[in-house]
Amino acid sequence: MKVKVISVLEDNYMYLVIEESTRDAIAVDAAVPKRLLEIIRKEDVALRAILTTHHHWDHARGNEELARLCPGLRVYGADERIGALTHKVTHGQELTFGAIRVRCLFTPCHTSGHMCYFMWEDGSPDAPALFSGDTLFVGGCGKFFEGTAEQMYTNLTQILGALPKETKVFCGHECTVRNLKFALKVEPENEIVKKKLAWAKQRDDEDLPTVPSTLQEEFLYNPFLRVTEEPLQKFTGKTDPVEVLRTLRTEKDNFKKPKERPNPQAVLAFDWGLFSPFLEKK
């Protein structure tokens, strides 16, 4: 099983999972069809299915076009809002693609129909893979758009957190540096957070992905998986794990956003005085 990490849009990831003996492939969150088809041609594989974690456009918008271009393509997901859906899956359902086994893990919160996908090959020495969409990120978790802190706590502790610790985590977005900056605010003395943040910044400078991480690593630096630890309880002023998680999410939502770079054309326009007529007082 080979996983191709494909950066698309502003900070999204889609993935192509290749069954190497048959050269069949499965896509996860096929947002940009043209880019995906380029990789498929380059790898000389046949796309058999799409696994969609949730219905948001930046994860599912390529489904219809791919279904049109690839007759017979199967599209899996847990939400009727997912475009071109052919197979609605449920929690614990297992799928097979050649030697690749997939277990569907229902994780409602970011959206009410969010599904993660746990993949492995029987008898393989390679670690299994988790495609966690917008539920679990490197150093963070997804926003609670359509769910509750209780749901996310269950997702992170009982469903994803219970997977084998060597599981590789392939998430839906590249937001590791910002997540770890927040983690450092929460746990300023955590040396593992400091090291991971320095590493992530270097990867970012080199325009390289920070995925995958492993579940074992996440428990060391991801604040949303560390809600029973004393520093997290001290930071939030809470002791109940769900309340710690709820407070952390609110704090993260209000955490300072990175400064946006001004549009170069707009800067030139100001320099040349083109906006002056609009700025003059009447």
mmCIF file of C-alpha atoms in Angstrom:
data_model
loop_
_atom_site.group_PDB
_atom_site.id
_atom_site.type_symbol
_atom_site.label_atom_id
_atom_site.label_comp_id
_atom_site.label_asym_id
_atom_site.label_seq_id
_atom_site.Cartn_x
_atom_site.Cartn_y
_atom_site.Cartn_z
ATOM 1 C CA MET A 1 0.000 0.000 0.000
ATOM 2 C CA LYS A 2 1.488 3.279 -1.154
ATOM 3 C CA VAL A 3 0.071 6.664 -0.110
ATOM 4 C CA LYS A 4 0.596 9.691 -2.336
ATOM 5 C CA VAL A 5 0.193 12.984 -0.453
ATOM 6 C CA ILE A 6 -1.242 15.633 -2.795
ATOM 7 C CA SER A 7 -1.326 19.317 -1.768
ATOM 8 C CA VAL A 8 -4.243 21.245 -3.287
ATOM 9 C CA LEU A 9 -6.113 24.542 -2.868
ATOM 10 C CA GLU A 10 -4.793 26.777 -0.084
ATOM 11 C CA ASP A 11 -3.828 24.148 2.494
ATOM 12 C CA ASN A 12 -5.836 20.990 1.711
ATOM 13 C CA TYR A 13 -4.599 17.464 1.276
ATOM 14 C CA MET A 14 -6.100 14.805 -0.907
ATOM 15 C CA TYR A 15 -4.597 11.337 -1.080
ATOM 16 C CA LEU A 16 -4.139 8.573 -3.602
ATOM 17 C CA VAL A 17 -3.765 5.116 -2.060
ATOM 18 C CA ILE A 18 -2.242 2.603 -4.470
ATOM 19 C CA GLU A 19 -2.615 -1.166 -4.223
ATOM 20 C CA GLU A 20 0.806 -1.999 -5.641
ATOM 21 C CA SER A 21 0.153 -5.566 -6.839
ATOM 22 C CA THR A 22 -2.923 -4.684 -8.948
ATOM 23 C CA ARG A 23 -2.098 -0.983 -9.627
ATOM 24 C CA ASP A 24 -5.634 -0.115 -8.557
ATOM 25 C CA ALA A 25 -6.081 3.085 -6.553
ATOM 26 C CA ILE A 26 -8.460 4.753 -4.117
ATOM 27 C CA ALA A 27 -8.681 8.527 -3.703
ATOM 28 C CA VAL A 28 -9.448 10.191 -0.377
ATOM 29 C CA ASP A 29 -11.155 13.615 -0.505
ATOM 30 C CA ALA A 30 -10.823 14.202 -4.223
ATOM 31 C CA ALA A 31 -11.184 17.991 -4.291
ATOM 32 C CA VAL A 32 -9.233 18.834 -7.471
ATOM 33 C CA PRO A 33 -9.909 16.348 -10.312
ATOM 34 C CA LYS A 34 -7.316 17.698 -12.764
ATOM 35 C CA ARG A 35 -4.467 17.352 -10.264
ATOM 36 C CA LEU A 36 -5.632 13.902 -9.178
ATOM 37 C CA LEU A 37 -5.861 12.662 -12.774
ATOM 38 C CA GLU A 38 -2.324 13.944 -13.478
ATOM 39 C CA ILE A 39 -0.984 11.823 -10.581
ATOM 40 C CA ILE A 40 -3.057 8.812 -11.674
ATOM 41 C CA ARG A 41 -1.553 9.008 -15.177
ATOM 42 C CA LYS A 42 1.956 9.505 -13.809
ATOM 43 C CA GLU A 43 1.626 6.526 -11.452
ATOM 44 C CA ASP A 44 -0.059 4.433 -14.190
ATOM 45 C CA VAL A 45 -2.880 3.249 -11.923
ATOM 46 C CA ALA A 46 -6.646 2.794 -12.287
ATOM 47 C CA LEU A 47 -8.935 4.815 -10.000
ATOM 48 C CA ARG A 48 -11.567 2.470 -8.555
ATOM 49 C CA ALA A 49 -13.139 4.446 -5.726
ATOM 50 C CA ILE A 50 -13.307 7.715 -3.813
ATOM 51 C CA LEU A 51 -13.591 7.842 -0.032
ATOM 52 C CA THR A 52 -14.984 11.200 1.096
ATOM 53 C CA THR A 53 -14.616 12.213 4.734
ATOM 54 C CA HIS A 54 -17.269 14.959 4.647
ATOM 55 C CA HIS A 55 -19.367 17.073 2.332
ATOM 56 C CA HIS A 56 -17.455 20.390 2.493
ATOM 57 C CA TRP A 57 -16.555 21.622 -0.990
ATOM 58 C CA ASP A 58 -12.793 21.600 -0.332
ATOM 59 C CA HIS A 59 -12.978 17.844 0.268
ATOM 60 C CA ALA A 60 -15.745 16.679 -2.081
ATOM 61 C CA ARG A 61 -16.042 19.102 -4.971
ATOM 62 C CA GLY A 62 -14.283 16.849 -7.503
ATOM 63 C CA ASN A 63 -16.611 13.881 -7.068
ATOM 64 C CA GLU A 64 -19.115 14.704 -9.821
ATOM 65 C CA GLU A 65 -16.481 15.380 -12.471
ATOM 66 C CA LEU A 66 -14.510 12.249 -11.597
ATOM 67 C CA ALA A 67 -17.688 10.148 -11.651
ATOM 68 C CA ARG A 68 -18.417 11.530 -15.131
ATOM 69 C CA LEU A 69 -14.876 10.872 -16.404
ATOM 70 C CA CYS A 70 -14.526 7.433 -14.785
ATOM 71 C CA PRO A 71 -17.662 5.355 -15.471
ATOM 72 C CA GLY A 72 -18.385 2.855 -12.698
ATOM 73 C CA LEU A 73 -16.441 4.842 -10.104
ATOM 74 C CA ARG A 74 -17.663 4.122 -6.570
ATOM 75 C CA VAL A 75 -18.024 7.082 -4.201
ATOM 76 C CA TYR A 76 -18.200 6.268 -0.486
ATOM 77 C CA GLY A 77 -19.245 8.529 2.376
ATOM 78 C CA ALA A 78 -21.636 8.873 5.308
ATOM 79 C CA ASP A 79 -23.507 12.038 4.337
ATOM 80 C CA GLU A 80 -26.195 12.473 1.664
ATOM 81 C CA ARG A 81 -24.746 15.949 0.996
ATOM 82 C CA ILE A 82 -21.642 14.370 -0.589
ATOM 83 C CA GLY A 83 -21.716 14.817 -4.364
ATOM 84 C CA ALA A 84 -21.984 11.731 -6.628
ATOM 85 C CA LEU A 85 -22.368 9.444 -3.579
ATOM 86 C CA THR A 86 -22.952 5.840 -4.651
ATOM 87 C CA HIS A 87 -22.281 3.916 -1.406
ATOM 88 C CA LYS A 88 -23.400 5.292 1.980
ATOM 89 C CA VAL A 89 -21.248 3.749 4.706
ATOM 90 C CA THR A 90 -21.823 3.266 8.430
ATOM 91 C CA HIS A 91 -19.632 3.116 11.528
ATOM 92 C CA GLY A 92 -17.546 -0.043 11.694
ATOM 93 C CA GLN A 93 -18.325 -1.084 8.118
ATOM 94 C CA GLU A 94 -15.354 -2.716 6.382
ATOM 95 C CA LEU A 95 -14.453 -2.374 2.709
ATOM 96 C CA THR A 96 -11.917 -4.314 0.651
ATOM 97 C CA PHE A 97 -9.916 -3.049 -2.320
ATOM 98 C CA GLY A 98 -7.597 -5.873 -3.395
ATOM 99 C CA ALA A 99 -5.252 -6.388 -0.431
ATOM 100 C CA ILE A 100 -6.269 -3.065 1.135
ATOM 101 C CA ARG A 101 -8.734 -3.255 4.002
ATOM 102 C CA VAL A 102 -10.703 -0.208 5.119
ATOM 103 C CA ARG A 103 -12.675 0.294 8.322
ATOM 104 C CA CYS A 104 -15.105 3.223 8.358
ATOM 105 C CA LEU A 105 -15.060 5.224 11.601
ATOM 106 C CA PHE A 106 -17.956 7.627 12.153
ATOM 107 C CA THR A 107 -16.762 10.845 13.831
ATOM 108 C CA PRO A 108 -19.596 13.413 13.801
ATOM 109 C CA CYS A 109 -18.811 16.930 15.064
ATOM 110 C CA HIS A 110 -16.998 18.987 12.430
ATOM 111 C CA THR A 111 -19.952 17.915 10.288
ATOM 112 C CA SER A 112 -22.805 15.659 11.339
ATOM 113 C CA GLY A 113 -21.814 13.117 8.679
ATOM 114 C CA HIS A 114 -18.023 13.028 9.078
ATOM 115 C CA MET A 115 -16.356 9.652 8.428
ATOM 116 C CA CYS A 116 -12.691 8.737 8.955
ATOM 117 C CA TYR A 117 -11.066 5.784 7.170
ATOM 118 C CA PHE A 118 -8.639 3.353 8.796
ATOM 119 C CA MET A 119 -6.600 1.326 6.265
ATOM 120 C CA TRP A 120 -4.263 -1.623 6.481
ATOM 121 C CA GLU A 121 -3.068 -4.699 4.599
ATOM 122 C CA ASP A 122 -3.165 -8.081 6.328
ATOM 123 C CA GLY A 123 0.310 -9.493 6.866
ATOM 124 C CA SER A 124 2.048 -6.226 5.922
ATOM 125 C CA PRO A 125 4.905 -4.950 8.111
ATOM 126 C CA ASP A 126 3.851 -1.382 7.291
ATOM 127 C CA ALA A 127 1.941 0.615 9.895
ATOM 128 C CA PRO A 128 -1.791 1.129 9.231
ATOM 129 C CA ALA A 129 -3.033 4.516 8.016
ATOM 130 C CA LEU A 130 -5.795 6.784 9.274
ATOM 131 C CA PHE A 131 -7.362 9.326 6.934
ATOM 132 C CA SER A 132 -8.840 11.667 9.505
ATOM 133 C CA GLY A 133 -10.278 14.460 7.349
ATOM 134 C CA ASP A 134 -11.135 17.447 9.526
ATOM 135 C CA THR A 135 -11.555 15.508 12.785
ATOM 136 C CA LEU A 136 -7.914 15.047 13.835
ATOM 137 C CA PHE A 137 -5.062 17.232 12.580
ATOM 138 C CA VAL A 138 -1.350 17.143 13.323
ATOM 139 C CA GLY A 139 -1.341 18.978 16.648
ATOM 140 C CA GLY A 140 -5.035 19.874 16.535
ATOM 141 C CA CYS A 141 -8.639 18.934 15.821
ATOM 142 C CA GLY A 142 -11.429 20.257 13.621
ATOM 143 C CA LYS A 143 -13.891 23.012 14.488
ATOM 144 C CA PHE A 144 -17.208 21.935 16.009
ATOM 145 C CA PHE A 145 -19.371 23.243 13.157
ATOM 146 C CA GLU A 146 -22.230 20.730 13.441
ATOM 147 C CA GLY A 147 -21.528 18.980 16.729
ATOM 148 C CA THR A 148 -20.498 19.172 20.351
ATOM 149 C CA ALA A 149 -17.470 18.854 22.605
ATOM 150 C CA GLU A 150 -18.939 15.576 23.877
ATOM 151 C CA GLN A 151 -18.905 14.162 20.340
ATOM 152 C CA MET A 152 -15.346 15.302 19.655
ATOM 153 C CA TYR A 153 -14.171 13.845 22.969
ATOM 154 C CA THR A 154 -15.659 10.481 21.977
ATOM 155 C CA ASN A 155 -14.107 10.766 18.507
ATOM 156 C CA LEU A 156 -10.620 11.519 19.813
ATOM 157 C CA THR A 157 -10.511 9.166 22.800
ATOM 158 C CA GLN A 158 -12.752 6.184 22.112
ATOM 159 C CA ILE A 159 -12.708 5.956 18.305
ATOM 160 C CA LEU A 160 -9.470 7.373 16.856
ATOM 161 C CA GLY A 161 -7.449 7.365 20.076
ATOM 162 C CA ALA A 162 -8.106 3.640 20.518
ATOM 163 C CA LEU A 163 -6.410 2.709 17.219
ATOM 164 C CA PRO A 164 -2.908 1.156 17.259
ATOM 165 C CA LYS A 165 -0.396 3.759 18.424
ATOM 166 C CA GLU A 166 1.819 3.229 15.360
ATOM 167 C CA THR A 167 -1.050 4.303 13.055
ATOM 168 C CA LYS A 168 0.029 6.991 10.582
ATOM 169 C CA VAL A 169 -2.255 10.027 10.593
ATOM 170 C CA PHE A 170 -3.055 11.614 7.221
ATOM 171 C CA CYS A 171 -5.276 14.649 7.882
ATOM 172 C CA GLY A 172 -7.277 16.983 5.657
ATOM 173 C CA HIS A 173 -5.296 20.224 6.022
ATOM 174 C CA GLU A 174 -1.757 21.527 6.450
ATOM 175 C CA CYS A 175 -2.192 23.629 9.598
ATOM 176 C CA THR A 176 0.532 22.071 11.750
ATOM 177 C CA VAL A 177 2.600 25.194 12.473
ATOM 178 C CA ARG A 178 -0.406 27.165 13.694
ATOM 179 C CA ASN A 179 -1.709 24.202 15.693
ATOM 180 C CA LEU A 180 1.630 23.768 17.436
ATOM 181 C CA LYS A 181 1.952 27.486 18.168
ATOM 182 C CA PHE A 182 -1.313 27.146 20.042
ATOM 183 C CA ALA A 183 -0.081 23.946 21.717
ATOM 184 C CA LEU A 184 2.986 25.873 22.903
ATOM 185 C CA LYS A 185 0.755 28.588 24.366
ATOM 186 C CA VAL A 186 -1.135 25.863 26.253
ATOM 187 C CA GLU A 187 1.997 23.972 27.363
ATOM 188 C CA PRO A 188 4.972 26.378 27.251
ATOM 189 C CA GLU A 189 7.202 23.875 29.084
ATOM 190 C CA ASN A 190 6.478 20.924 26.756
ATOM 191 C CA GLU A 191 9.821 20.186 25.057
ATOM 192 C CA ILE A 192 8.205 17.792 22.569
ATOM 193 C CA VAL A 193 5.897 20.572 21.366
ATOM 194 C CA LYS A 194 8.909 22.882 20.921
ATOM 195 C CA LYS A 195 10.839 20.297 18.891
ATOM 196 C CA LYS A 196 7.855 19.406 16.716
ATOM 197 C CA LEU A 197 7.103 23.082 16.064
ATOM 198 C CA ALA A 198 10.715 23.767 15.008
ATOM 199 C CA TRP A 199 10.551 20.749 12.690
ATOM 200 C CA ALA A 200 7.186 21.836 11.247
ATOM 201 C CA LYS A 201 8.453 25.373 10.585
ATOM 202 C CA GLN A 202 11.421 23.952 8.687
ATOM 203 C CA ARG A 203 9.122 21.726 6.618
ATOM 204 C CA ASP A 204 6.931 24.743 5.940
ATOM 205 C CA ASP A 205 9.927 26.826 4.822
ATOM 206 C CA GLU A 206 10.887 24.033 2.423
ATOM 207 C CA ASP A 207 7.280 23.730 1.199
ATOM 208 C CA LEU A 208 7.100 20.114 2.373
ATOM 209 C CA PRO A 209 4.143 18.377 4.052
ATOM 210 C CA THR A 210 4.085 17.623 7.770
ATOM 211 C CA VAL A 211 1.912 14.526 7.255
ATOM 212 C CA PRO A 212 1.881 11.815 8.292
ATOM 213 C CA SER A 213 2.350 11.951 12.013
ATOM 214 C CA THR A 214 1.575 8.958 14.241
ATOM 215 C CA LEU A 215 -1.055 8.566 16.922
ATOM 216 C CA GLN A 216 1.701 7.877 19.438
ATOM 217 C CA GLU A 217 3.279 11.259 18.639
ATOM 218 C CA GLU A 218 -0.061 13.084 18.763
ATOM 219 C CA PHE A 219 -0.606 12.046 22.372
ATOM 220 C CA LEU A 220 2.674 13.801 23.247
ATOM 221 C CA TYR A 221 1.996 17.233 21.711
ATOM 222 C CA ASN A 222 -1.634 17.528 20.549
ATOM 223 C CA PRO A 223 -3.517 19.413 23.297
ATOM 224 C CA PHE A 224 -6.868 17.978 22.214
ATOM 225 C CA LEU A 225 -5.592 14.472 22.995
ATOM 226 C CA ARG A 226 -4.034 15.560 26.297
ATOM 227 C CA VAL A 227 -7.162 16.787 28.102
ATOM 228 C CA THR A 228 -6.492 14.677 31.222
ATOM 229 C CA GLU A 229 -2.969 16.077 31.693
ATOM 230 C CA GLU A 230 -2.369 18.571 34.511
ATOM 231 C CA PRO A 231 -0.976 21.438 32.339
ATOM 232 C CA LEU A 232 -4.099 21.320 30.155
ATOM 233 C CA GLN A 233 -6.389 21.421 33.152
ATOM 234 C CA LYS A 234 -4.391 24.318 34.607
ATOM 235 C CA PHE A 235 -4.583 26.259 31.316
ATOM 236 C CA THR A 236 -8.349 25.788 30.955
ATOM 237 C CA GLY A 237 -9.244 25.986 34.636
ATOM 238 C CA LYS A 238 -11.293 22.792 34.182
ATOM 239 C CA THR A 239 -10.846 19.200 35.343
ATOM 240 C CA ASP A 240 -13.633 17.373 33.496
ATOM 241 C CA PRO A 241 -12.046 16.174 30.207
ATOM 242 C CA VAL A 242 -15.007 17.262 28.064
ATOM 243 C CA GLU A 243 -14.961 20.730 29.619
ATOM 244 C CA VAL A 244 -11.193 20.932 29.077
ATOM 245 C CA LEU A 245 -11.779 20.063 25.407
ATOM 246 C CA ARG A 246 -14.624 22.561 25.054
ATOM 247 C CA THR A 247 -12.534 25.365 26.558
ATOM 248 C CA LEU A 248 -9.501 24.451 24.434
ATOM 249 C CA ARG A 249 -11.590 24.626 21.257
ATOM 250 C CA THR A 250 -12.929 28.070 22.205
ATOM 251 C CA GLU A 251 -9.406 29.287 22.978
ATOM 252 C CA LYS A 252 -8.116 27.872 19.679
ATOM 253 C CA ASP A 253 -10.958 29.525 17.744
ATOM 254 C CA ASN A 254 -9.900 32.871 19.227
ATOM 255 C CA PHE A 255 -6.174 32.249 18.795
ATOM 256 C CA LYS A 256 -4.559 34.946 16.685
ATOM 257 C CA LYS A 257 -4.723 34.297 12.985
ATOM 258 C CA PRO A 258 -1.548 34.606 10.916
ATOM 259 C CA LYS A 259 -1.219 38.015 9.259
ATOM 260 C CA GLU A 260 -2.493 37.990 5.707
ATOM 261 C CA ARG A 261 -0.105 39.284 3.109
ATOM 262 C CA PRO A 262 -1.537 42.333 1.328
ATOM 263 C CA ASN A 263 -2.396 41.915 -2.314
ATOM 264 C CA PRO A 264 0.617 43.224 -4.347
ATOM 265 C CA GLN A 265 -1.650 44.975 -6.879
ATOM 266 C CA ALA A 266 -3.506 46.729 -4.044
ATOM 267 C CA VAL A 267 -0.215 47.933 -2.545
ATOM 268 C CA LEU A 268 0.846 49.376 -5.926
ATOM 269 C CA ALA A 269 -2.549 51.033 -6.351
ATOM 270 C CA PHE A 270 -2.141 52.780 -3.000
ATOM 271 C CA ASP A 271 1.413 53.805 -3.910
ATOM 272 C CA TRP A 272 0.190 55.323 -7.153
ATOM 273 C CA GLY A 273 -2.708 57.128 -5.444
ATOM 274 C CA LEU A 274 -5.382 55.290 -7.426
ATOM 275 C CA PHE A 275 -7.590 54.955 -4.351
ATOM 276 C CA SER A 276 -7.301 58.650 -3.391
ATOM 277 C CA PRO A 277 -10.638 59.761 -4.915
ATOM 278 C CA PHE A 278 -12.431 57.102 -2.851
ATOM 279 C CA LEU A 279 -10.609 57.996 0.373
ATOM 280 C CA GLU A 280 -11.170 61.775 0.256
ATOM 281 C CA LYS A 281 -13.744 63.090 2.700
ATOM 282 C CA LYS A 282 -16.897 64.434 1.139
#
